[in-house]
Coordinates of C-alpha atoms in Angstrom, one line a residue:
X1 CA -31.2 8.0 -10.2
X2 CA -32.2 4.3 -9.3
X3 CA -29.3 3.5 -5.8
X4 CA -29.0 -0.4 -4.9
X5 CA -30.0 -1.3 -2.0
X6 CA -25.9 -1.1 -0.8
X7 CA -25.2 2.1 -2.6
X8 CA -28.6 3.9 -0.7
X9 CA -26.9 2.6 2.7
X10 CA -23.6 3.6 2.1
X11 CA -25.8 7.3 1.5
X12 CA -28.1 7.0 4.3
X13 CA -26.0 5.4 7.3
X14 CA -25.1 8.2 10.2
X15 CA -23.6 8.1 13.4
X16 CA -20.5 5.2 13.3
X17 CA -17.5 5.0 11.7
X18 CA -18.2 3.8 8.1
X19 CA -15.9 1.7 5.3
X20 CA -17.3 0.8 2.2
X21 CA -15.5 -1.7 0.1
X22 CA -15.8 -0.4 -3.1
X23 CA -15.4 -2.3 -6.5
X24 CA -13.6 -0.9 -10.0
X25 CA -16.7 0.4 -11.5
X26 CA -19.2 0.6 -8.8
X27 CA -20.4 4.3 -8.9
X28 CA -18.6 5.1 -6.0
X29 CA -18.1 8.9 -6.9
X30 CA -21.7 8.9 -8.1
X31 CA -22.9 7.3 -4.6
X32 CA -20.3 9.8 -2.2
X33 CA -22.0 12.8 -4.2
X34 CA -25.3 12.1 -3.5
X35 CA -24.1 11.2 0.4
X36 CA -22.4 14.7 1.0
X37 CA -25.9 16.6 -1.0
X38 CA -28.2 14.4 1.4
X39 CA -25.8 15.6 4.6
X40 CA -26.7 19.3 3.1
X41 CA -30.5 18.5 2.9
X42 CA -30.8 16.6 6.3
X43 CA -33.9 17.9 7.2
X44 CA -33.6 16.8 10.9
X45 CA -29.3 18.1 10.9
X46 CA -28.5 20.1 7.5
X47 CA -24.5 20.4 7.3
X48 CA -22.6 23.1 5.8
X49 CA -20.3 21.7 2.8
X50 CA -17.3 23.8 4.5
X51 CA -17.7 21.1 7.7
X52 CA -17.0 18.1 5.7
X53 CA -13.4 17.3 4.7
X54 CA -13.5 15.7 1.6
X55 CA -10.3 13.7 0.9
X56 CA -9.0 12.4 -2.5
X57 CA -6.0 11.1 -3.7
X58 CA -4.9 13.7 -6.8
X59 CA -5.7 17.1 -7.5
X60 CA -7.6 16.3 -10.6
X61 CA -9.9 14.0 -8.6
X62 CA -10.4 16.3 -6.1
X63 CA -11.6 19.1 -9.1
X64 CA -14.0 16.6 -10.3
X65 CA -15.6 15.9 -7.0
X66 CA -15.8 20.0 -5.9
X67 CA -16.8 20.3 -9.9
X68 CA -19.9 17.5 -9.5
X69 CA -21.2 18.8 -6.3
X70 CA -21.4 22.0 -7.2
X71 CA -23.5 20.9 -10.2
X72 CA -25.4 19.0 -7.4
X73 CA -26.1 21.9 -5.3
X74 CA -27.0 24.2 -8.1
X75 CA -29.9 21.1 -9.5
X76 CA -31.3 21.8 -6.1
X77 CA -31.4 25.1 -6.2
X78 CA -33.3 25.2 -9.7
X79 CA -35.7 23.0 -7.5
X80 CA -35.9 25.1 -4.4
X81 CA -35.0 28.3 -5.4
X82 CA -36.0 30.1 -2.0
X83 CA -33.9 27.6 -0.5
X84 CA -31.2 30.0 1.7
X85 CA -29.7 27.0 3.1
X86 CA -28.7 25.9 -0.3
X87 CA -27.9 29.1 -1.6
X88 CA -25.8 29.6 0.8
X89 CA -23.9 26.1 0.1
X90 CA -23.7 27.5 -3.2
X91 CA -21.2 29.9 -1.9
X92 CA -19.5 27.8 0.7
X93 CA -19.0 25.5 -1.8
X94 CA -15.6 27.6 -3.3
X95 CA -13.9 27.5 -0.1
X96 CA -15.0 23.8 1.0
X97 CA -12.1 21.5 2.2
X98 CA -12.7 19.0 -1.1
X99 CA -9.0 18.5 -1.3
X100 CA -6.2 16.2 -1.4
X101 CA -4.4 14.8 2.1
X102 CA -1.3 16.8 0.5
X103 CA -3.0 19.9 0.4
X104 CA -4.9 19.6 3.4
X105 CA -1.7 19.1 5.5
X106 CA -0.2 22.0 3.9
X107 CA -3.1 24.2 5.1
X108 CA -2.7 22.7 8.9
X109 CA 1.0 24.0 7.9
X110 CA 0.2 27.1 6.7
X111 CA -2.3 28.3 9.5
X112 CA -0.6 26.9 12.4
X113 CA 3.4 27.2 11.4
X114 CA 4.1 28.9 14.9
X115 CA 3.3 26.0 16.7
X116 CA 6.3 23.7 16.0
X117 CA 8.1 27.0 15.3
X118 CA 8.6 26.4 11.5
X119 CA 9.7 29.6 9.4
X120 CA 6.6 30.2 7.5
X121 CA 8.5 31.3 4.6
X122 CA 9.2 27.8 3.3
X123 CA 9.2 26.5 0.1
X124 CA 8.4 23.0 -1.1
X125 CA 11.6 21.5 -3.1
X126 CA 11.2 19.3 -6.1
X127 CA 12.6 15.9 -6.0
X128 CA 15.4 15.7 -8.0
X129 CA 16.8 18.7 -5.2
X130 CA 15.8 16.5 -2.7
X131 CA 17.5 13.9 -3.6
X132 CA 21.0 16.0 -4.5
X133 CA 20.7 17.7 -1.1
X134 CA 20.2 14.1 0.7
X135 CA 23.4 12.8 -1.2
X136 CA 25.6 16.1 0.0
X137 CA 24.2 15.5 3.5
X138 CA 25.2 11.8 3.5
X139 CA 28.5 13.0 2.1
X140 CA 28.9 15.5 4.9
X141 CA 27.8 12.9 8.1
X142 CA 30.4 10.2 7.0
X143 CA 33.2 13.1 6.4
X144 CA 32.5 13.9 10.1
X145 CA 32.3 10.9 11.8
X146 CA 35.6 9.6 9.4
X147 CA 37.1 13.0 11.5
X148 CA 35.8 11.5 15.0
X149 CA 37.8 8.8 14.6
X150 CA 35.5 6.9 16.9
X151 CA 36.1 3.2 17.2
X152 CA 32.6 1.6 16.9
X153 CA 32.3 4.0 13.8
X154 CA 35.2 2.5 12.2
X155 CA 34.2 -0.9 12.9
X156 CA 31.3 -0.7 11.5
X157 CA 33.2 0.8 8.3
X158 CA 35.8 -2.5 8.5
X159 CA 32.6 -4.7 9.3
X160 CA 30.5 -3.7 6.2
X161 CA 32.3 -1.3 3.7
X162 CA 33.6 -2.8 0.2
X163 CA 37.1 -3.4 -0.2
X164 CA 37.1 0.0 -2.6
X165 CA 34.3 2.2 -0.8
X166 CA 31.4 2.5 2.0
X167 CA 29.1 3.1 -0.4
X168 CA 27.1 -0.1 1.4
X169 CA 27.1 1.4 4.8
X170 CA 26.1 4.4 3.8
X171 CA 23.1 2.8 1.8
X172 CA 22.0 1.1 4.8
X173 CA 22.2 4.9 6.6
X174 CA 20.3 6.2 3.9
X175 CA 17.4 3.5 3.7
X176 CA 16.8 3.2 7.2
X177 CA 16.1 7.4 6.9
X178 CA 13.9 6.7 3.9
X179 CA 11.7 3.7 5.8
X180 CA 11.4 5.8 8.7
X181 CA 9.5 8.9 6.9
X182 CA 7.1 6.2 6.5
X183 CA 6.4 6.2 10.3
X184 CA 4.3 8.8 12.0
X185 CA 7.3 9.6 14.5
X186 CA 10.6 8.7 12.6
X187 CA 13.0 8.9 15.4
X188 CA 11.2 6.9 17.9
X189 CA 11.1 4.0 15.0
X190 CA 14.4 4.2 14.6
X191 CA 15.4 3.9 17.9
X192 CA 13.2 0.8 18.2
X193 CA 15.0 -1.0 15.5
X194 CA 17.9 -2.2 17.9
X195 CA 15.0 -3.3 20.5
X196 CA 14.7 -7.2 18.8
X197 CA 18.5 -7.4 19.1
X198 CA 18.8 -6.2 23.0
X199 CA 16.7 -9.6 24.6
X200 CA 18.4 -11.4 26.8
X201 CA 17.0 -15.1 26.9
X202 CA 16.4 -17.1 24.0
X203 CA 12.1 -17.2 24.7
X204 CA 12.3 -13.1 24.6
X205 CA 13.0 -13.4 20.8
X206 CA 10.2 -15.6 19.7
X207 CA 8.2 -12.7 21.3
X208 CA 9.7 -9.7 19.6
X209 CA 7.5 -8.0 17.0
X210 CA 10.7 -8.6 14.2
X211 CA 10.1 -12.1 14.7
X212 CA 6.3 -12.5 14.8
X213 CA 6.5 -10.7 11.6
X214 CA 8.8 -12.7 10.0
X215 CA 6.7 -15.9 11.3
X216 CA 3.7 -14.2 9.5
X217 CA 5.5 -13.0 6.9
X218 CA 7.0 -16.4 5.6
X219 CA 3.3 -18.0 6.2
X220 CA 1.5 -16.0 3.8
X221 CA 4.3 -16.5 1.5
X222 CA 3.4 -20.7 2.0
X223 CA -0.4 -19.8 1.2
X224 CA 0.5 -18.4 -1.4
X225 CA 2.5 -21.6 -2.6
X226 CA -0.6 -23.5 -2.1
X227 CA -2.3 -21.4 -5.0
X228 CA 1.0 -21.7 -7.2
X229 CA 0.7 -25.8 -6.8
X230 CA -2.9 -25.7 -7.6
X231 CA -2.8 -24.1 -10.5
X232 CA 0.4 -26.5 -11.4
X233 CA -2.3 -29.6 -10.0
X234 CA -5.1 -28.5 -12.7
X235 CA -3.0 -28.3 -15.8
X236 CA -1.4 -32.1 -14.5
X237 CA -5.4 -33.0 -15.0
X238 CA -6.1 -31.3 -18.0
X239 CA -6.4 -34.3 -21.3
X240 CA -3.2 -33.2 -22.6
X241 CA -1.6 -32.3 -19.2
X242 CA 1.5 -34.2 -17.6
X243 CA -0.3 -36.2 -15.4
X244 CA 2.3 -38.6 -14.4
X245 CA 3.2 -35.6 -11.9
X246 CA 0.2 -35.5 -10.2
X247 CA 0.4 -37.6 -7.6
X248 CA 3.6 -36.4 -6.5
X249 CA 2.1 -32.6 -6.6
X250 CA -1.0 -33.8 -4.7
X251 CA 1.1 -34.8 -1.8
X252 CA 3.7 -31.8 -1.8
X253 CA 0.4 -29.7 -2.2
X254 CA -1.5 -31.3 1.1
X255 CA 1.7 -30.6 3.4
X256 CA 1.6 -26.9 2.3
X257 CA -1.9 -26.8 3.0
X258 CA -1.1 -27.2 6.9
X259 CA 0.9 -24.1 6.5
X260 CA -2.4 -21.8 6.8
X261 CA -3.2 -22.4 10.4
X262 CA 0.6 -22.0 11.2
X263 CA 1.3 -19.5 14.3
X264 CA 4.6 -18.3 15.8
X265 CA 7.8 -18.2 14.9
X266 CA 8.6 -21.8 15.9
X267 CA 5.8 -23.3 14.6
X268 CA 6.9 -22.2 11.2
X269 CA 10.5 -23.3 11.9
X270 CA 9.5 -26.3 12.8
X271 CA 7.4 -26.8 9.4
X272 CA 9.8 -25.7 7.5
X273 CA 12.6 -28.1 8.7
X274 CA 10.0 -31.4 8.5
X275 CA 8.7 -30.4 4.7
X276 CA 9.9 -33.1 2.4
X277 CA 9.2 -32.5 -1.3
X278 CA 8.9 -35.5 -3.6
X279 CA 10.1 -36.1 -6.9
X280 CA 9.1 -35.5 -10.5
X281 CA 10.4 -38.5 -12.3
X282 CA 10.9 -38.0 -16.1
X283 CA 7.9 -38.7 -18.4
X284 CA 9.1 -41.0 -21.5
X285 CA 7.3 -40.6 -24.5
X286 CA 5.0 -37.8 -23.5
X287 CA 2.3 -36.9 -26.3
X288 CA 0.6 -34.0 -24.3
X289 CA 0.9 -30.4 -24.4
X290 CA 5.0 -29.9 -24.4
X291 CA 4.3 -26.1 -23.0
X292 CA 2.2 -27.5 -20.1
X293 CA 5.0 -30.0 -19.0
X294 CA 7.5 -27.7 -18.7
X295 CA 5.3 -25.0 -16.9
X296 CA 4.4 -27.4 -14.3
X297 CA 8.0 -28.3 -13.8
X298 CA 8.8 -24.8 -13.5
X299 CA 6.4 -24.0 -11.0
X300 CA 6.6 -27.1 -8.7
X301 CA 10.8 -26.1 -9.2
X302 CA 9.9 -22.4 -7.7
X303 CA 7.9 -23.2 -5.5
X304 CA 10.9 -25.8 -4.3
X305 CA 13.2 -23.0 -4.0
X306 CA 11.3 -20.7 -2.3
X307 CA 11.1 -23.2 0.6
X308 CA 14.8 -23.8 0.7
X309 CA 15.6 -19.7 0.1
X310 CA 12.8 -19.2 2.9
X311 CA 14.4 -21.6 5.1
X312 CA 18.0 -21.0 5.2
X313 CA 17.7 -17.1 5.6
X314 CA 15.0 -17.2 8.3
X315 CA 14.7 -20.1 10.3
X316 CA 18.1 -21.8 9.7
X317 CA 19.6 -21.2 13.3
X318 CA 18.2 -22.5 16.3
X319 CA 17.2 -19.9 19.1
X320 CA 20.1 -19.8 21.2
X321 CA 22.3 -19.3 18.0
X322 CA 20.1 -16.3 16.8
X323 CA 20.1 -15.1 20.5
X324 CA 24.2 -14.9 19.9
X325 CA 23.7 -13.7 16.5
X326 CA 21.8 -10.9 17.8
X327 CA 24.2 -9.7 20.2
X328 CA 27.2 -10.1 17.9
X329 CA 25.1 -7.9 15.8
X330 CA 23.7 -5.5 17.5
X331 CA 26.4 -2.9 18.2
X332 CA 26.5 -2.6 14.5
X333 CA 22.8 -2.3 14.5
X334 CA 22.9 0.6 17.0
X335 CA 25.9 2.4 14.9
X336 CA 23.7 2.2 11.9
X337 CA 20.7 4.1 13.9
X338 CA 23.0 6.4 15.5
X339 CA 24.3 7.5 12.0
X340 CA 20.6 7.4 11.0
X341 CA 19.4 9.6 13.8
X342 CA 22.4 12.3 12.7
X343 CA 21.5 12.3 9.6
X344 CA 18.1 12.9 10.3
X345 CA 19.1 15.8 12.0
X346 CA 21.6 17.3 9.5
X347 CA 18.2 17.0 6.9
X348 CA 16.3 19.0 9.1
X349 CA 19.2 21.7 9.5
X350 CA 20.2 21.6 5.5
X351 CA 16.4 22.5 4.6
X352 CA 15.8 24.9 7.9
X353 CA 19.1 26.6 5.9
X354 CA 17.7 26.6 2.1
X355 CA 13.8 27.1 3.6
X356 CA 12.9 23.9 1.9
X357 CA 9.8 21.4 2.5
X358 CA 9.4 17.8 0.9
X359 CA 5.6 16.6 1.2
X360 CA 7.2 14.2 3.8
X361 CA 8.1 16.5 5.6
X362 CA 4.6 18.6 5.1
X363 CA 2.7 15.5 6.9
X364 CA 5.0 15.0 9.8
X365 CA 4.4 18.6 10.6
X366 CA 1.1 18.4 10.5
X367 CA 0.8 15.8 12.7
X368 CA 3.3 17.4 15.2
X369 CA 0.9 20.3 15.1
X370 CA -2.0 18.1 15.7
X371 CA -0.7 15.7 18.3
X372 CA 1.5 15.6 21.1
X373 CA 4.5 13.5 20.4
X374 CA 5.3 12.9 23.9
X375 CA 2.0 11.8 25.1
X376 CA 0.7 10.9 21.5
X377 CA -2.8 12.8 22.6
X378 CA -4.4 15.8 19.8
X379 CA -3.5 19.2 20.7
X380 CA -5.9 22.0 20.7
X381 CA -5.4 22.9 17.4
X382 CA -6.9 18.9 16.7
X383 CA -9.6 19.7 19.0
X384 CA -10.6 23.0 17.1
X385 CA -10.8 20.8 14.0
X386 CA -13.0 17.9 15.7
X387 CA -15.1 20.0 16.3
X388 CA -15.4 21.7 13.2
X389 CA -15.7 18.7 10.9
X390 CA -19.0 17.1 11.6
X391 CA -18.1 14.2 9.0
X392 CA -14.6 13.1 7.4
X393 CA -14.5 11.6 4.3
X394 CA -11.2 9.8 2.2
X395 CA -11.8 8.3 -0.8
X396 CA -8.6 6.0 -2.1
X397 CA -8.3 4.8 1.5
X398 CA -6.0 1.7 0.7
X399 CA -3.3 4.3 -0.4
X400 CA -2.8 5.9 2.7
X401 CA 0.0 5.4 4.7
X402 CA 0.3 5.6 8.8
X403 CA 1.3 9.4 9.1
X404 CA -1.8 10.3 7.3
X405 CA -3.6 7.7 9.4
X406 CA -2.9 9.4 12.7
X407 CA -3.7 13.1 11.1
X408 CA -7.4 12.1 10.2
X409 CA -7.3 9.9 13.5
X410 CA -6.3 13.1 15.5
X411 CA -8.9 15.4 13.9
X412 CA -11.8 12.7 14.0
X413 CA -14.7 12.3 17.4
X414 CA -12.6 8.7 17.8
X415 CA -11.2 10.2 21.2
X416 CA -14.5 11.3 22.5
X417 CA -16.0 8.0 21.6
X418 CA -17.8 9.7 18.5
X419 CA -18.0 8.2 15.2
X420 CA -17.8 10.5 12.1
X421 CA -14.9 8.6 9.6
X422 CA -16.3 7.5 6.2
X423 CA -13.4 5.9 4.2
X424 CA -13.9 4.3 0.5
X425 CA -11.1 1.8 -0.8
X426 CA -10.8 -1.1 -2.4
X427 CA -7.7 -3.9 -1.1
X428 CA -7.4 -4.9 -4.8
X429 CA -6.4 -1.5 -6.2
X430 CA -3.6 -0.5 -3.9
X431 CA -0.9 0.3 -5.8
X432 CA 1.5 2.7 -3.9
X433 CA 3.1 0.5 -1.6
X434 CA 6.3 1.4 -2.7
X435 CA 5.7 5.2 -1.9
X436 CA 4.5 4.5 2.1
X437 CA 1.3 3.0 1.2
X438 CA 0.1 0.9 4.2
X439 CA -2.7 -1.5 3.3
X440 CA -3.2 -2.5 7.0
X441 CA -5.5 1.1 7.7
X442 CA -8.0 -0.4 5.8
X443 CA -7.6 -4.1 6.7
X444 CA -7.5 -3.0 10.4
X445 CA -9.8 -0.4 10.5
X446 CA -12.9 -2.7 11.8
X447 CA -10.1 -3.8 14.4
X448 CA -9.4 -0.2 15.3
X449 CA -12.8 1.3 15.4
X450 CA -15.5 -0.5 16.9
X451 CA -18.4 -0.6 16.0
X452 CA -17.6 0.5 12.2
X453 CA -20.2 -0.6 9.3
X454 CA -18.7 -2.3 6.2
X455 CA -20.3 -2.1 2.9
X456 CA -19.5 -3.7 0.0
X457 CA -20.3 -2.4 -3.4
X458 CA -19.7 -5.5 -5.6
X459 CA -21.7 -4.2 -8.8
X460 CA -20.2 -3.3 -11.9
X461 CA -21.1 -0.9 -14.4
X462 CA -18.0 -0.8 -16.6
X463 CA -17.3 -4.3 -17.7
X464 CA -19.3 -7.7 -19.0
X465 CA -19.2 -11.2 -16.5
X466 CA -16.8 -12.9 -18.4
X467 CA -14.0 -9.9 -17.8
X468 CA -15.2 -9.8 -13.8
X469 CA -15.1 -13.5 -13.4
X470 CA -11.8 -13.6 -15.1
X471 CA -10.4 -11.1 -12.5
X472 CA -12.3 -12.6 -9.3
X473 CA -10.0 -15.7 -10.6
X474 CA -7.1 -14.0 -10.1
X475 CA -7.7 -12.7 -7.0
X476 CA -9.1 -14.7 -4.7
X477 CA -5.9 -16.2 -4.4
X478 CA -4.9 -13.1 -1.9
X479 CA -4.8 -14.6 1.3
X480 CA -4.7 -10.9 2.7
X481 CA -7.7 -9.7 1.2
X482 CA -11.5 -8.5 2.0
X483 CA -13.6 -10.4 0.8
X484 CA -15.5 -9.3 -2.2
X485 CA -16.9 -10.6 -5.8
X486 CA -17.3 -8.5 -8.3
X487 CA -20.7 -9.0 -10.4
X488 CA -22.7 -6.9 -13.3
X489 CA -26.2 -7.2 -15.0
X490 CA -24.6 -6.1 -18.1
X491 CA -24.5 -9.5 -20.0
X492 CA -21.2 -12.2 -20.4
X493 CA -19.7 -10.1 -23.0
X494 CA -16.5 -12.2 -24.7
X495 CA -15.0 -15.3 -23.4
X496 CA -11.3 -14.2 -21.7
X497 CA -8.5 -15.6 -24.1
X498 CA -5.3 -17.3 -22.3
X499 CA -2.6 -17.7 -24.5
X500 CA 0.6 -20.2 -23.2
X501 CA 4.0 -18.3 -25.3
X502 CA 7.3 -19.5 -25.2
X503 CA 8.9 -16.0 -25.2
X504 CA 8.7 -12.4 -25.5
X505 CA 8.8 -12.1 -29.0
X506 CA 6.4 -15.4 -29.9
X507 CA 3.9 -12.9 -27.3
X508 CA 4.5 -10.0 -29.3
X509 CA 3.6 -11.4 -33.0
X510 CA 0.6 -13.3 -30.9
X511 CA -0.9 -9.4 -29.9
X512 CA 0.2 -8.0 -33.1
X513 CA -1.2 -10.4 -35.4
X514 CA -5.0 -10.2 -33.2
X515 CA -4.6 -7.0 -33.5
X516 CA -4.5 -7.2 -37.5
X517 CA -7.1 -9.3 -37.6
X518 CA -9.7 -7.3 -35.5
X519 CA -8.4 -4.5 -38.5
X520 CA -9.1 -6.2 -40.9
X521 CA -12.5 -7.3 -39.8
X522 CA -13.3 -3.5 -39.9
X523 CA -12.4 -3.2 -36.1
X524 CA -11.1 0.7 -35.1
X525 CA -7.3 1.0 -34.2
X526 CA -8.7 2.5 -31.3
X527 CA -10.3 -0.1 -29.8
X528 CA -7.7 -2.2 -28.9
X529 CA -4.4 -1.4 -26.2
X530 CA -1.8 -3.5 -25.0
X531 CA -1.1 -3.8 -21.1
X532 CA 2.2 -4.5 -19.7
X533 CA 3.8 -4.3 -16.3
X534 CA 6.9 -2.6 -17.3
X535 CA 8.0 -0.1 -20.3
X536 CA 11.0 -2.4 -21.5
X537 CA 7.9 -5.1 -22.6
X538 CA 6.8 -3.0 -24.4
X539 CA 9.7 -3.2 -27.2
X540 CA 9.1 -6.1 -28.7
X541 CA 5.0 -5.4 -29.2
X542 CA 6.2 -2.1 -30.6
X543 CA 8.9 -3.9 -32.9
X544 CA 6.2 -5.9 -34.3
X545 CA 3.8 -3.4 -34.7
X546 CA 6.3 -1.4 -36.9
X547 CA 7.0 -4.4 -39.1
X548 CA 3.1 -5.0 -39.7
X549 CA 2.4 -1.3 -40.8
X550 CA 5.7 -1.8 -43.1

């Protein structure tokens, strides 16, 4: 096979910590096979499949991967069949650690229970009895502390409970527990949540981490106003746009423009606070496009309210009234974590009882058995592993999430100023946020090993131009993103269609009736699906669908 000039470095590089940026449809797989068969056949250093740790994000993945380097090996072995070296990969390959970060942590688990002192005869729980075991535990924590009688307990409960219930309380408990199993040491994060609300002077708070955050969080929320407004600005200056609004958009677009180069807390407050928006004055007579007008007015609208919304629940106060607020607050705060932190602990005791395991749960226990959580250095049992995996390598490396992060960082030569990490994402395809994902490993990782190479594999071999252009479009307007455009050699394919509805069901007959028309141009049922974000929109495509079969 014919490599680009990027894939054949991303196969060739050695010796530094390597990230390649990899596209939808770039070969990736294709390209990390032919890496790990070319560490095997290093004539100068041959490795031993079983000292790579091959990381992938499901099982299935990790089947194919073991499944196509196997076929691999065994192509080189028809080649070279006196080969022992390969032979002998042929054998190792069965037992290799091509695997998912799931599995792998159970087998630091597994091997190394007595360490933290875990009962090796655990099982690992389902959700759903998770989740019932979690709600009995809550149940049983507020029962107890109801018994205590304990004043800063119960004013907490007159503070924040419902006139009927503490059902809110107790789902502040309960999240804070949920966020912290995101964190590579859970108690110590949750014990640094009252930190922000403990400062003394008014210039301590603009230093805290809560507020930097905050700062940065609300200015990539005005970039991305900026792109809302432009968008708004080219359909004012399309024939048939409104473009008696332009001028007015023009100049609320140039003072969110400043909003980029925005840093600090007070710098943003101060923005904020001097932002005037002008004023869309009512178009008489309009003969344009009806459905542009109104979109424009309901951007420039949001984008309106999301200033104000930002504003008032942010950077309303001045700092010596959010210094008070603070310490008002904090003793609640502190309640909150100290309920947190027991709960934490009746978990641990409910599942040490029942012998149960979440994958959570799985990970942190790895990583206690791999690192020190006093001194945060790796433990011998990192060490062995260091220095039996002469190259690590995660594919799906935007889905990882910070406990996982500090396992591979643990097991890797970064402490002894080696460089053997090879990690494969892609920024635009992380999708797991909402289950720990933590897109800063891989927009960091330059930042946090030096020296790393970055490769970007921008080719396509899936889809035509027109498709890729249409999808660089949409996102280049990620502020947070590497940079990256995605390109092919296989021709412009169809021009991308953008159709303007009024509602769900006007989008509906709009799909349906293409659909009927590619049919009954001879097209195939089968080459056409329907995308949606959510299941519920997908009732009205399926309503219309029914009624043209009928």
């Amino acid at each position: 096979m014919e490599w680009t000039k990027e894939q054949q470095n991303v196969i060739d590089f050695r010796n530094r910590d390597i990230l390649v940026s990899a596209a939808a449809g770039s070969g990736k797989t294709a390209v990390l096979v032919a890496r790990i068969i070319q560490r095997i056949l290093d004539p100068q250093n041959p490795v031993d499949i079983d000292r790579l740790l091959v990381v992938t994000f499901t099982k299935a993945a990790a089947a194919e991967m073991r499944e196509r380097i196997g076929a691999a090996i065994e192509a080189e072995c028809e080649k070279d069949p006196q080969n022992t070296h390969l032979r002998r990969q042929s054998a190792l390959i069965h037992n290799a650690m091509i695997t998912t970060i799931d599995s792998f942590c159970l087998f630091v688990v597994r091997n190394h229970f007595e360490e933290i002192s875990l009962d090796p005869n655990f099982r690992i729980a389902d959700e759903g009895e998770i989740r019932l075991l979690e709600q009995d535990v809550l149940e049983q924590v507020f029962e107890d502390n109801y018994a205590r009688q304990e004043k800063t307990f119960l004013s907490l409960i007159d503070a924040y409970a419902g006139k009927r219930n503490d059902h809110g309380v107790r789902e502040m408990v309960a999240k804070i527990y949920r966020m912290s199993l995101s964190s590579p040491w859970p108690q110590a994060w949750m014990k640094k949540l009252t930190e922000p609300y403990q400062v003394e002077h008014a210039q301590e708070l603009v230093q805290t981490e809560m507020l930097e955050d905050i700062a940065e969080h609300a200015r990539l929320l005005l970039c991305d106003m900026c792109t809302q407004m432009t968008q708004a600005l080219q359909l004012c200056n399309e024939p048939d746009g409104p473009q008696t609004y332009a001028k007015t958009l023009e100049a609320d677009l140039t003072q969110l423009q400043q909003a980029e180069n925005l840093q600090g807390y007070l710098q943003v407050q101060t923005f904020l606070n001097g932002l005037v928006f002008g004023k869309l004055s009512p178009i008489r007579k309009f003969s344009g496009d009806v459905q542009k007008k109104e979109t424009v007015m309901e951007i420039w609208s949001d984008v309106k309210k999301e200033v104000e919304t930002l504003q008032k629940k942010y950077f309303a106060m001045d700092l010596e009234t959010l210094l008070l607020q603070q310490k008002r607050l904090c003793p609640f705060l502190e309640e909150l974590v100290r309920l947190a932190l027991e709960y934490t602990q009746a978990m641990e005791t409910a599942k040490r009882k029942k012998r149960i395991v979440d994958f959570a749960d799985i990970e942190h226990f790895a990583l206690r058995i791999l690192v020190d959580e006093k001194t945060k250095q790796p433990r011998h049992t990192a060490e062995e592993f260091r220095r039996h995996f002469a190259e690590i390598m995660i594919d799906e490396y935007q889905d990882s999430n910070q406990v996982q992060e500090e396992i591979m960082r643990a097991i890797s030569m970064e402490t002894e100023g080696g460089h053997n990490l090879f990690m494969v994402g892609d920024v635009k395809q992380s999708i797991y946020r909402f289950r720990g994902a933590d897109i800063s490993n891989i927009l960091n990782f330059e930042k946090e090993y030096k020296g790393t190479r970055t490769i970007r594999l921008e080719q396509n071999y899936r889809s035509t131009q027109n498709i890729l252009d249409a999808a660089n479009a949409v996102i280049k307007n990620n502020v947070g993103r590497k940079g990256k455009t995605l390109w092919t050699d296989a021709g412009s394919g169809e021009k991308v269609t953008i159709k303007t509805v009024f509602n769900e069901q006007d989008e509906a007959n709009f799909v349906v009736s293409s659909i009927m028309m590619d049919y009954n141009r001879g097209r195939n049922w089968k080459e056409n699906a329907i995308l949606y974000r959510m299941n519920a929109q997908s009732n009205a495509c399926l309503l219309y669908t029914s009624d043209a079969a009928d």
